[in-house]
C-alpha positions as a LaTeX table, in Angstrom:
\begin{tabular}{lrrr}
\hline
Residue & $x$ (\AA) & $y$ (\AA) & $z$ (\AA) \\
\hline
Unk1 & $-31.58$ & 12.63 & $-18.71$ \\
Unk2 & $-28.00$ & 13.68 & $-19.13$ \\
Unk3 & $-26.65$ & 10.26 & $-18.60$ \\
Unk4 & $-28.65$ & 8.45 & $-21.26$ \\
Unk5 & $-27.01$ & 9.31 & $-24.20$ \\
Unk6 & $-23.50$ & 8.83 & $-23.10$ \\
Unk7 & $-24.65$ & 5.43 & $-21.66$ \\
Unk8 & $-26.03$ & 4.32 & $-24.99$ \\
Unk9 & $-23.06$ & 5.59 & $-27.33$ \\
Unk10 & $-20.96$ & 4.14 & $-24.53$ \\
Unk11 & $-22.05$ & 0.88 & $-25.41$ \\
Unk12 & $-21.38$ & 1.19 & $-28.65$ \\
Unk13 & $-19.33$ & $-1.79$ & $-30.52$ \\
Unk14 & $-17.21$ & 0.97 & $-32.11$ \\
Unk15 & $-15.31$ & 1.86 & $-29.15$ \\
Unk16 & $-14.35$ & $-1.96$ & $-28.25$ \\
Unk17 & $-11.12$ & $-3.28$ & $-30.01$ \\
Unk18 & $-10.37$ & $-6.69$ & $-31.34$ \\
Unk19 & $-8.18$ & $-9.07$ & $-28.67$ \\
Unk20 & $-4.94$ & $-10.15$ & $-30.65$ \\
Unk21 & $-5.33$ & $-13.90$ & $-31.96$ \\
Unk22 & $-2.47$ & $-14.77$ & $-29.54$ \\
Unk23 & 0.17 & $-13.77$ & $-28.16$ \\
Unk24 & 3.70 & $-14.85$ & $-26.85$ \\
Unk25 & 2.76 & $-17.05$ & $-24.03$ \\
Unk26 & $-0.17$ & $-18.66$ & $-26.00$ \\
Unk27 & 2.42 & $-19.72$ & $-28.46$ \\
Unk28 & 4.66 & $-20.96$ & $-26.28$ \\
Unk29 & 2.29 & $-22.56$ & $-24.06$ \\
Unk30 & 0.79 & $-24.45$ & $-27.53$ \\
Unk31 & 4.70 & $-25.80$ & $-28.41$ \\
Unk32 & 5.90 & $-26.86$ & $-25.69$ \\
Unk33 & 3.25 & $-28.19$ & $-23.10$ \\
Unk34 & 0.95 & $-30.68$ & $-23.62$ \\
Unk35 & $-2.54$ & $-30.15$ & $-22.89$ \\
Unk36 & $-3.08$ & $-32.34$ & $-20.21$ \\
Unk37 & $-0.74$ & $-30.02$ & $-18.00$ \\
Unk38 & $-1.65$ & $-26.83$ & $-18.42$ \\
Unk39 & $-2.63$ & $-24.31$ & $-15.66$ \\
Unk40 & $-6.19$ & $-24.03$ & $-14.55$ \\
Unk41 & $-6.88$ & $-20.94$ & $-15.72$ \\
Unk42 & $-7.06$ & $-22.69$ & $-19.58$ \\
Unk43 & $-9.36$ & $-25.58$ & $-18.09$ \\
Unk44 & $-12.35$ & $-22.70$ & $-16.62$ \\
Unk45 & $-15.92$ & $-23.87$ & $-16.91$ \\
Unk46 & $-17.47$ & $-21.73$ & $-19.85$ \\
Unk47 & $-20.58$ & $-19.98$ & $-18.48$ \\
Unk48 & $-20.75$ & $-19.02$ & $-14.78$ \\
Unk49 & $-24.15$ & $-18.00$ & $-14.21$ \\
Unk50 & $-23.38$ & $-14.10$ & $-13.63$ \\
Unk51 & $-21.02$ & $-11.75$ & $-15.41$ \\
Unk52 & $-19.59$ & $-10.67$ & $-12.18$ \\
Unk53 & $-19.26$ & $-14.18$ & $-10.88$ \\
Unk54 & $-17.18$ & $-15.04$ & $-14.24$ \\
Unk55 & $-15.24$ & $-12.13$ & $-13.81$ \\
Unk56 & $-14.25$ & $-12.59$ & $-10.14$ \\
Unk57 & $-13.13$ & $-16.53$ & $-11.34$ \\
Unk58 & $-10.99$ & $-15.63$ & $-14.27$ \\
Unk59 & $-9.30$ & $-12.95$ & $-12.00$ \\
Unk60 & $-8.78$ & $-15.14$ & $-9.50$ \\
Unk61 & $-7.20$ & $-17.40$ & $-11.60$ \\
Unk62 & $-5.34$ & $-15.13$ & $-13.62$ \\
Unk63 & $-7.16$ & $-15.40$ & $-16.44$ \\
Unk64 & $-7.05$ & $-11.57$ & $-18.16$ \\
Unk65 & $-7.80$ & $-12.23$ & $-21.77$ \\
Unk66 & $-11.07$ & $-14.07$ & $-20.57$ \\
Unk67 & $-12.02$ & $-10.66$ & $-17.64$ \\
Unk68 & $-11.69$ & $-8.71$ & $-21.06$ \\
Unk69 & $-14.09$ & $-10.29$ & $-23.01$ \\
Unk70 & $-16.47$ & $-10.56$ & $-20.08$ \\
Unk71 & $-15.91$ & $-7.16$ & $-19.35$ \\
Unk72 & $-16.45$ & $-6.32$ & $-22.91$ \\
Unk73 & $-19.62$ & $-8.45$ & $-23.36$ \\
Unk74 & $-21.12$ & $-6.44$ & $-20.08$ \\
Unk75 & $-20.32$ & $-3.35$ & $-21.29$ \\
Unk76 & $-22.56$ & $-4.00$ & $-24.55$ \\
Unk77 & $-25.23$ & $-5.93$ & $-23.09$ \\
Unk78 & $-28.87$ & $-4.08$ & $-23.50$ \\
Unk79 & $-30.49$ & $-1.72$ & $-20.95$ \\
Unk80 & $-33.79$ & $-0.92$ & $-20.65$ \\
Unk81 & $-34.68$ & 2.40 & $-19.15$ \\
Unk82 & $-31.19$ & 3.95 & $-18.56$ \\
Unk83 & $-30.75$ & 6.27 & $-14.79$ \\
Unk84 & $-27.18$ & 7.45 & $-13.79$ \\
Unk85 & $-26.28$ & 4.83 & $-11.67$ \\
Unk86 & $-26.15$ & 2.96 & $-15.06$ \\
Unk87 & $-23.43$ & 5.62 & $-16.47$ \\
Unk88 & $-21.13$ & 4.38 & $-12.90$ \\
Unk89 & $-21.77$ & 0.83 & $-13.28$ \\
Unk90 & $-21.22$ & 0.72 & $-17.18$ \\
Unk91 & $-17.70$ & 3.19 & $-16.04$ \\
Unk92 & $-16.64$ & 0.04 & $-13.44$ \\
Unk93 & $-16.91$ & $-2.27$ & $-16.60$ \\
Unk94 & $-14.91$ & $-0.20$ & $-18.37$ \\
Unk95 & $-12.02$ & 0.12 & $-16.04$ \\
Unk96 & $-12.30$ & $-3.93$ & $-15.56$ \\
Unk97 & $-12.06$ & $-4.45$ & $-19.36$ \\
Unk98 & $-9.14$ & $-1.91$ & $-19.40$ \\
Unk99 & $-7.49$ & $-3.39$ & $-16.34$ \\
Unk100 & $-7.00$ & $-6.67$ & $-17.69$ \\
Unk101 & $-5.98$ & $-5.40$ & $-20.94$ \\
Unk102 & $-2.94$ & $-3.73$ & $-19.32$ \\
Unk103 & $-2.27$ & $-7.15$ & $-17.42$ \\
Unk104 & $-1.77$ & $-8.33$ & $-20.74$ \\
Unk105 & 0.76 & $-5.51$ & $-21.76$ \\
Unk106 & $-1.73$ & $-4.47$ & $-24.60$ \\
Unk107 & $-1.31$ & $-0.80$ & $-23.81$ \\
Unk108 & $-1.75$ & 0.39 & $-27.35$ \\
Unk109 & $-4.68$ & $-1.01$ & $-27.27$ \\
Unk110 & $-6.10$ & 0.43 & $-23.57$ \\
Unk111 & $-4.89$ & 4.10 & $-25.12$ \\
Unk112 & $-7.10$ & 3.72 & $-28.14$ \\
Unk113 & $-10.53$ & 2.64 & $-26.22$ \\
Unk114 & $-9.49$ & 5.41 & $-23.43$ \\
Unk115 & $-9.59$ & 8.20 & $-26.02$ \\
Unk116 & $-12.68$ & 6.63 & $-27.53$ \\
Unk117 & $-14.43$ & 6.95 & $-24.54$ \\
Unk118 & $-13.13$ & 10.09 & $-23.46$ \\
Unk119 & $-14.41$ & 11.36 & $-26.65$ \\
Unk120 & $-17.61$ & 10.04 & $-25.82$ \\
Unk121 & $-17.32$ & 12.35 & $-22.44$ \\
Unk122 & $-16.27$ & 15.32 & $-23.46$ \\
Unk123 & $-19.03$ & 15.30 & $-26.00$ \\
Unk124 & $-21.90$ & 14.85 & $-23.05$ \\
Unk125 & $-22.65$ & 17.57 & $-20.89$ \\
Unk126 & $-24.37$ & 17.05 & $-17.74$ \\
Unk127 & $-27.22$ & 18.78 & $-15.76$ \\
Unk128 & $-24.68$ & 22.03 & $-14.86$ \\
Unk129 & $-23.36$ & 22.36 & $-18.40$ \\
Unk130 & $-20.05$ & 20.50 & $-17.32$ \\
Unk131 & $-18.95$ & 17.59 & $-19.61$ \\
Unk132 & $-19.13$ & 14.52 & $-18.13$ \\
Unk133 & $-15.55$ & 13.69 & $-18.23$ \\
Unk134 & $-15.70$ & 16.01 & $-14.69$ \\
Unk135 & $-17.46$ & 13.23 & $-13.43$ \\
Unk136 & $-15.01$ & 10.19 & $-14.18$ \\
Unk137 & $-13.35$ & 8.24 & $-11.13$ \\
Unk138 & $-10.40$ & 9.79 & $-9.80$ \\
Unk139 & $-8.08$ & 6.00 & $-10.67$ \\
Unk140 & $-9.40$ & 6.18 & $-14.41$ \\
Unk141 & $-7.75$ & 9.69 & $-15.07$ \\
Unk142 & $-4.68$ & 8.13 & $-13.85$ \\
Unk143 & $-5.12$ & 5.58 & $-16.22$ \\
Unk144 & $-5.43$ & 6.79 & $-18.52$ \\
Unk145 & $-1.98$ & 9.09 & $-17.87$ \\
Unk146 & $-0.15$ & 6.08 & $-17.60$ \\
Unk147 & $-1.55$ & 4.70 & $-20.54$ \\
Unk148 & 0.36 & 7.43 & $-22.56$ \\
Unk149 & 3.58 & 6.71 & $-21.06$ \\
Unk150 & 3.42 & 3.29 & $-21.32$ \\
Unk151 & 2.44 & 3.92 & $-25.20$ \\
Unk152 & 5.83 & 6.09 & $-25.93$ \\
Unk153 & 4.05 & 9.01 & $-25.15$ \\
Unk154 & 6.22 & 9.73 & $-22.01$ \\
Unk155 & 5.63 & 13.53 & $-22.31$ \\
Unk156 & 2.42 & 13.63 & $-22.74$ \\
Unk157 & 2.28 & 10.51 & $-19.78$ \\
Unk158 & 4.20 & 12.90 & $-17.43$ \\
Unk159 & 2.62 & 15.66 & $-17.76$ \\
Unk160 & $-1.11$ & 14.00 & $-16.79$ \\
Unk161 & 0.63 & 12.50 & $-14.20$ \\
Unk162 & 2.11 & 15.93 & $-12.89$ \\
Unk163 & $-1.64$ & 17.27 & $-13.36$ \\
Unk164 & $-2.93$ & 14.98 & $-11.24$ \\
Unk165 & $-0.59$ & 15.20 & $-7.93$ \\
Unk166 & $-0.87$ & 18.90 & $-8.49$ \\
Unk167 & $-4.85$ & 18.27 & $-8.41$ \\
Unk168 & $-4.47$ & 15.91 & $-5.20$ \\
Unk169 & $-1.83$ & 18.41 & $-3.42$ \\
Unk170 & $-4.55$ & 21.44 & $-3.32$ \\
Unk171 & $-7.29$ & 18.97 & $-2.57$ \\
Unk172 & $-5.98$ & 17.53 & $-0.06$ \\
Unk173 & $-6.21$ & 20.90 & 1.98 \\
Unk174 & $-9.79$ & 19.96 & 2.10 \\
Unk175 & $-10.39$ & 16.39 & 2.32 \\
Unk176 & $-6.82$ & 15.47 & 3.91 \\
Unk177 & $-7.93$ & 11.38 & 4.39 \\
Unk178 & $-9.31$ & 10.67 & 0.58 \\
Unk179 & $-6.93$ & 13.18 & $-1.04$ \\
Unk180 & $-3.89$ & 12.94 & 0.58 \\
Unk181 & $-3.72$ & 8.86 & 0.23 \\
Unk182 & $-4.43$ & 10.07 & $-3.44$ \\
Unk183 & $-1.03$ & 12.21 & $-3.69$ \\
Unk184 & 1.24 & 9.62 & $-2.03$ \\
Unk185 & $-0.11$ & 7.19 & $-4.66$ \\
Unk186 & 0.39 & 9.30 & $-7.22$ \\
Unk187 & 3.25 & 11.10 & $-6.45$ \\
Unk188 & 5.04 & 7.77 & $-6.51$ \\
Unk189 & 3.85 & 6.94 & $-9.70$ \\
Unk190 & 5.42 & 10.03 & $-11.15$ \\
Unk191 & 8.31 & 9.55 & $-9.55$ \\
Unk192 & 9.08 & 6.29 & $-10.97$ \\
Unk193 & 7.77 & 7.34 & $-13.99$ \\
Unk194 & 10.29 & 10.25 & $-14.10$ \\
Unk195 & 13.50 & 8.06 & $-12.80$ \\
Unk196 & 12.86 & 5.90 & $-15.44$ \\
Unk197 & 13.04 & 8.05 & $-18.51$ \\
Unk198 & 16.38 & 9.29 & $-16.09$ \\
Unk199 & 15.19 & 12.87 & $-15.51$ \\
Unk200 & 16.15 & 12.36 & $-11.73$ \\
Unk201 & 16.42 & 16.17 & $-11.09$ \\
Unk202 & 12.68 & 16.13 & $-11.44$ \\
Unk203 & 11.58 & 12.87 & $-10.04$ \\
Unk204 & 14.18 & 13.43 & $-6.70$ \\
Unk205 & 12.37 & 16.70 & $-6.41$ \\
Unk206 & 8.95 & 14.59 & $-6.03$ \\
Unk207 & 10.38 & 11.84 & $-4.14$ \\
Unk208 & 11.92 & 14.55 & $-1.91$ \\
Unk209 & 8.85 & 16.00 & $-1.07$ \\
Unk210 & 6.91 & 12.63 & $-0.41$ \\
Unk211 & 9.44 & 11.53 & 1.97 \\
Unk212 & 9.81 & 15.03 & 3.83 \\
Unk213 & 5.80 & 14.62 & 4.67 \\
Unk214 & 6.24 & 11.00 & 6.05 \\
Unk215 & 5.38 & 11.37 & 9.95 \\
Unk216 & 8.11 & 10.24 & 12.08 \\
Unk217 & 8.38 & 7.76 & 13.32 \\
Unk218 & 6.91 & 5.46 & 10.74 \\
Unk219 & 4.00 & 3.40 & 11.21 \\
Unk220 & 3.28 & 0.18 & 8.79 \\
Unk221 & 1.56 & 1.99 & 5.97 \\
Unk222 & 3.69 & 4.51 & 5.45 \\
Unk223 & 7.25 & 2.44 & 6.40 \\
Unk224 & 5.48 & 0.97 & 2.86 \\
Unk225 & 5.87 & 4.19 & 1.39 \\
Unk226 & 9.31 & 4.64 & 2.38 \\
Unk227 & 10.36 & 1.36 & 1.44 \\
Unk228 & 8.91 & 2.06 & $-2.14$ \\
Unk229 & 11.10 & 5.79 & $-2.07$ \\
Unk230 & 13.88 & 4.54 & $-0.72$ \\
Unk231 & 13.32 & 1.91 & $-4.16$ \\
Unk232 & 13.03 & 5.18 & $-6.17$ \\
Unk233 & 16.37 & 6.74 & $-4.41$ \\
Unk234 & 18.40 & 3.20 & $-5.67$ \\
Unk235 & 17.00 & 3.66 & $-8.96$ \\
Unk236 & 18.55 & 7.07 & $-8.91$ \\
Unk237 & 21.38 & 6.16 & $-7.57$ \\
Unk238 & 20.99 & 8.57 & $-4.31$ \\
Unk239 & 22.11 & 5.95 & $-2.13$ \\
Unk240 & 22.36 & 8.17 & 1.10 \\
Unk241 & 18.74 & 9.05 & 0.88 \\
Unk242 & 17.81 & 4.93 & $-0.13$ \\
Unk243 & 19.68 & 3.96 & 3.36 \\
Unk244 & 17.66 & 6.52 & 5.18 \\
Unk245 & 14.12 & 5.49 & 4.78 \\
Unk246 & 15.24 & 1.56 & 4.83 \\
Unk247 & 16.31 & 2.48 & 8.28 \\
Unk248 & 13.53 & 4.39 & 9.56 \\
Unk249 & 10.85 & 1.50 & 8.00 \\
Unk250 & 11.75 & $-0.71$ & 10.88 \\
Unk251 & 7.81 & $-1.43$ & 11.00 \\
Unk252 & 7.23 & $-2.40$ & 7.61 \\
Unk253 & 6.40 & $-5.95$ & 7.39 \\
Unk254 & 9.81 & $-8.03$ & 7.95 \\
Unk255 & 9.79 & $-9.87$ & 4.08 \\
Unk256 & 9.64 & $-6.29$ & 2.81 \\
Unk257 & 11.81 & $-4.44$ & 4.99 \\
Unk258 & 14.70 & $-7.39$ & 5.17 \\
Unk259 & 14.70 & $-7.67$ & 1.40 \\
Unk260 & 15.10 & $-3.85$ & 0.71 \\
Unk261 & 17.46 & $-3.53$ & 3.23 \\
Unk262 & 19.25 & $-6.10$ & 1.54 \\
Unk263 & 18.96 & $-4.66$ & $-2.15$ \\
Unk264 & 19.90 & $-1.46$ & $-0.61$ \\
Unk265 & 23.16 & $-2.95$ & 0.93 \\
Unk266 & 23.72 & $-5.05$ & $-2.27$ \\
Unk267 & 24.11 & $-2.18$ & $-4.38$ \\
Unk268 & 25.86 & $-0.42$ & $-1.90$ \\
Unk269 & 28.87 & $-2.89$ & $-1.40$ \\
Unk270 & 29.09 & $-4.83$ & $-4.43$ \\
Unk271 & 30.03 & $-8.66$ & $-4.27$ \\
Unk272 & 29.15 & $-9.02$ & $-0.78$ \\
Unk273 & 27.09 & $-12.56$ & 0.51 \\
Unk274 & 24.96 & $-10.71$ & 1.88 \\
Unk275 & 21.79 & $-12.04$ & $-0.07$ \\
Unk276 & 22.37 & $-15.73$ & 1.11 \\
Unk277 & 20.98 & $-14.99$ & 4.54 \\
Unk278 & 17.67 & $-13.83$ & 2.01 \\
Unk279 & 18.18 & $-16.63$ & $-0.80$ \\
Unk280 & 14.20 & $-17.55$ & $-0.06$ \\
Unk281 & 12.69 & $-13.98$ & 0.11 \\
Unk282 & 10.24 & $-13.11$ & $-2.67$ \\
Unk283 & 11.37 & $-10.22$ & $-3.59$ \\
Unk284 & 11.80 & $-10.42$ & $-7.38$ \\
Unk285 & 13.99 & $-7.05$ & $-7.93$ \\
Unk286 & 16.75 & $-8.79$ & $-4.99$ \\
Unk287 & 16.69 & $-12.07$ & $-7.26$ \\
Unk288 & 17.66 & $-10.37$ & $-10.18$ \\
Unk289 & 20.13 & $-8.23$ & $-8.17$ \\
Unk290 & 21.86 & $-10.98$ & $-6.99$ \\
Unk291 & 22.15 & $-12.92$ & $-10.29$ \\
Unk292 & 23.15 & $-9.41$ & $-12.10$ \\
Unk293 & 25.69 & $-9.23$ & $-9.47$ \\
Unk294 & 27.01 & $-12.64$ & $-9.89$ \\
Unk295 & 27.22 & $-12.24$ & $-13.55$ \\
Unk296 & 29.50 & $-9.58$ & $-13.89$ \\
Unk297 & 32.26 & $-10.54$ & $-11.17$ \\
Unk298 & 31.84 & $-13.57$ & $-13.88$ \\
Unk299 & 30.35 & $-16.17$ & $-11.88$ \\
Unk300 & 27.32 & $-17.47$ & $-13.88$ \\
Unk301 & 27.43 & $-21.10$ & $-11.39$ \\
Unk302 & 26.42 & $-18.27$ & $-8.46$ \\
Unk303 & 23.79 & $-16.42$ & $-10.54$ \\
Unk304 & 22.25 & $-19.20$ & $-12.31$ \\
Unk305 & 22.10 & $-21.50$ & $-9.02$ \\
Unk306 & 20.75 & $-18.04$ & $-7.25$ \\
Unk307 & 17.74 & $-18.07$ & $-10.02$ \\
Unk308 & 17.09 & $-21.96$ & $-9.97$ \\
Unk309 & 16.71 & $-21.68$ & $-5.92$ \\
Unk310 & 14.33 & $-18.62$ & $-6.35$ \\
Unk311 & 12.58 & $-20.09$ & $-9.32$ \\
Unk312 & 11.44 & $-23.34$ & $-6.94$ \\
Unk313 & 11.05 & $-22.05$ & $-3.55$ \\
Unk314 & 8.38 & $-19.06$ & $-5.30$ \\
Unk315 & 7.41 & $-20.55$ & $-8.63$ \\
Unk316 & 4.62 & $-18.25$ & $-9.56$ \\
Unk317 & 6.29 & $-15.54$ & $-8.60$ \\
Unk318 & 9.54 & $-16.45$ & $-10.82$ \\
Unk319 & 6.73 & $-17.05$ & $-13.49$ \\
Unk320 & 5.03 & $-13.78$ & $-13.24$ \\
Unk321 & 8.13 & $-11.40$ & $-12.87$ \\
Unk322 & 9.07 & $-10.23$ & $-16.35$ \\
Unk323 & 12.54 & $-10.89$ & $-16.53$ \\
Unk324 & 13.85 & $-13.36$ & $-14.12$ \\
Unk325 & 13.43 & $-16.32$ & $-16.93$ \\
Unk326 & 14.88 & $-14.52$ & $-19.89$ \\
Unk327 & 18.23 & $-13.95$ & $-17.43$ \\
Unk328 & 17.98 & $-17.49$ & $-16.24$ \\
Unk329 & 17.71 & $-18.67$ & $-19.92$ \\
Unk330 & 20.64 & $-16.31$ & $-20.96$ \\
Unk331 & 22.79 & $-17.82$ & $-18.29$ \\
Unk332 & 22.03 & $-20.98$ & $-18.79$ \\
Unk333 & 22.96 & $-20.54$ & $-22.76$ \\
Unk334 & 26.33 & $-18.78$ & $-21.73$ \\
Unk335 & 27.34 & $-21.83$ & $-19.58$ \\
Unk336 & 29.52 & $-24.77$ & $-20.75$ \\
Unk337 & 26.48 & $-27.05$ & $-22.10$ \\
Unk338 & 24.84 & $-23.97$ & $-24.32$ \\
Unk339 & 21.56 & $-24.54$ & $-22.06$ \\
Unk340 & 19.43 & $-25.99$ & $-24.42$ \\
Unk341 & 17.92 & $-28.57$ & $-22.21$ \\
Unk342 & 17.21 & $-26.26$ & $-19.16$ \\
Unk343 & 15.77 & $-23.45$ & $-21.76$ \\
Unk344 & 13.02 & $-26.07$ & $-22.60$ \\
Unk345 & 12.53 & $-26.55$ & $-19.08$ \\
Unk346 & 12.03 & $-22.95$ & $-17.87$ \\
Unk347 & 10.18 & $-22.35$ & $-20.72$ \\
Unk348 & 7.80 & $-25.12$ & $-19.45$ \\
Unk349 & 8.21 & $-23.85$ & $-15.94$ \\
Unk350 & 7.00 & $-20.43$ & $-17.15$ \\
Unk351 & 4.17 & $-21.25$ & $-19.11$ \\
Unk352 & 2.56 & $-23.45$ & $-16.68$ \\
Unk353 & 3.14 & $-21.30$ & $-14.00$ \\
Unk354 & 1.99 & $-17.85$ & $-15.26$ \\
Unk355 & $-1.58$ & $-18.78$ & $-15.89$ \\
Unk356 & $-3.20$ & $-16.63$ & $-18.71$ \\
Unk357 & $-0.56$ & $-13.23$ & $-18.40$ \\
Unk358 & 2.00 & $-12.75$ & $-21.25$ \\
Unk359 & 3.55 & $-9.77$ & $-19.52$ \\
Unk360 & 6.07 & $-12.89$ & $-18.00$ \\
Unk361 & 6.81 & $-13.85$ & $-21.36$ \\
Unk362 & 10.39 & $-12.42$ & $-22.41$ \\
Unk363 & 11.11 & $-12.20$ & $-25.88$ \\
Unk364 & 14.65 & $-14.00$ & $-24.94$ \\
Unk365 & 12.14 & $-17.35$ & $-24.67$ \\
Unk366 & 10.74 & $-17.08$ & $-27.79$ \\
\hline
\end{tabular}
């Protein structure tokens, strides 16, 4: 059987890394909250009864560095007679264990055991004579693209990416449903990817071409879409375009829509009040708009009271954004009383609200 080998070697110990010791948030979370308060993702019963179940309860609870391990302990645990369902199911465990390693911003670390495998692959050849990286999930090829660009490898990153909406554009001639969801997906990714390394020529061009193939007039799912261009556009500073798709996503849900519309406006007309009619929305990127905002027509009382509201009326979400503490910290520090006493306390905030994810930890914290 063609699978069997690539099952076994897939297994191997080899291709499995090392989690680091600790991390950020472990470190703060051990100096500065006691153990009698801390989230309870720390306090999970050791041994659920089935891997899966585990799994499921440490994601639920936002637990990643504990899905790894059980992700990594599946992935190694012994098969009898191997079929090719088992090269699928062992594939799932693989894109688990990777998943929660990029939760916790380890992306070196999901690049190295990527390649490993890939190696493994490309080295296996299936029933036709095709290696049997022809045969790996659609999502995991994406991956593994972003994996490079999150690694520095931006080139590299972009130009998987760009393989992979130029794959979903011609399939999609042929399976329109599947493939087409496929290109919008990815064709956003790239986008973003592009904006952010500021080749906007490019990414505009992809962005363009995404929002020209949006059906008019909108319906929910895609007034998502639009609201997540029109994101893109105000990245790029192609404001026209940005005001365009907030007004045509009149169906998107009314959190999402009011809060882009207001982020759109906001960095439209600078210094306007028109976030307080949104002070409670949950929409991390208009929080740190509006404190950003504040800050430099020099009003830190505005942007730190701004933060403090957001950080209690969503707490987890303030937790979990990467970003929002470090500014509230840093505006706390350049107020009158140097902060000391409320960086202790948003440390503590942060720590007991993020659960088991570093990627909320900013290094301003530490």
């Amino acid at each position: 059987m063609a699978a069997a080998p690539a099952v076994r070697a897939l297994q191997h110990a080899a291709l499995l890394d090392e989690l680091p010791p600790s991390d950020t948030l472990n470190a703060l979370l051990a100096r500065h909250v006691p153990s009698y308060k801390r989230t309870r993702s720390e306090a999970l019963p050791r041994g659920s009864a089935a891997p899966a179940e585990a799994a499921a309860e440490a994601i639920h609870a936002d637990h990643w560095r504990r899905v790894a391990v059980v992700a990594a302990e599946c992935i190694q645990a012994e098969k009898g007679e191997v079929n090719e369902a088992d090269l699928e199911h062992l594939l799932a465990w693989w894109h688990l264990r990777w998943t929660a390693l990029w939760k916790l911003r380890l992306f070196t670390l999901v690049q190295k055991e990527m390649t490993g495998v890939w190696h493994v692959l490309d080295a296996s050849i299936d029933g036709d004579g095709q290696p049997l990286t022809v045969q790996l999930p659609f999502a995991l090829t994406v991956l593994y693209a972003q994996a490079y660009f999150a690694c520095g490898q931006q080139r590299r990153g972009i130009e998987m990416l760009w393989a992979r909406y130029a794959h979903c554009q011609r399939a999609a001639a042929h399976d329109s449903a599947v493939w087409n969801g496929r290109r919008v997906r990815v064709g956003l990714l790239l986008a973003s990817a592009l904006a952010e390394i500021e080749a906007y020529d490019a990414a505009a061009s992809v962005a363009d071409a995404l929002s020209e193939r949006l059906p008019r007039p909108l319906v929910e799912s895609d007034a998502l879409t639009a609201l997540t261009l029109a994101r893109i556009y105000i990245q790029m500073g192609c404001l026209a375009s940005a005001d365009e798709l907030v007004a045509a996503a009149s169906h998107a849900p009314k959190n999402a829509y009011d809060g882009h519309a207001a982020l759109a406006r906001l960095v439209r007309e600078p210094h306007t009040h028109v976030l307080d009619a949104y002070a409670d929305d949950a929409d991390q990127s208009l929080a740190n708009a509006a404190a950003v905002d504040a800050f430099y027509r020099g009003d830190l009382d505005q942007g730190t009271a701004f933060l403090e509201k957001y950080m209690q009326a969503h707490p987890t979400t303030f937790a979990m954004a990467r970003g929002l503490g470090g500014n509230l910290v840093t505006l706390h520090t350049m107020g009158p009383h140097n902060g000391a006493h409320d960086r202790q306390r948003i440390i503590r905030h942060v720590v007991e609200a993020a659960g088991d994810d570093p990627t909320a930890v900013d290094s301003r914290m530490a």
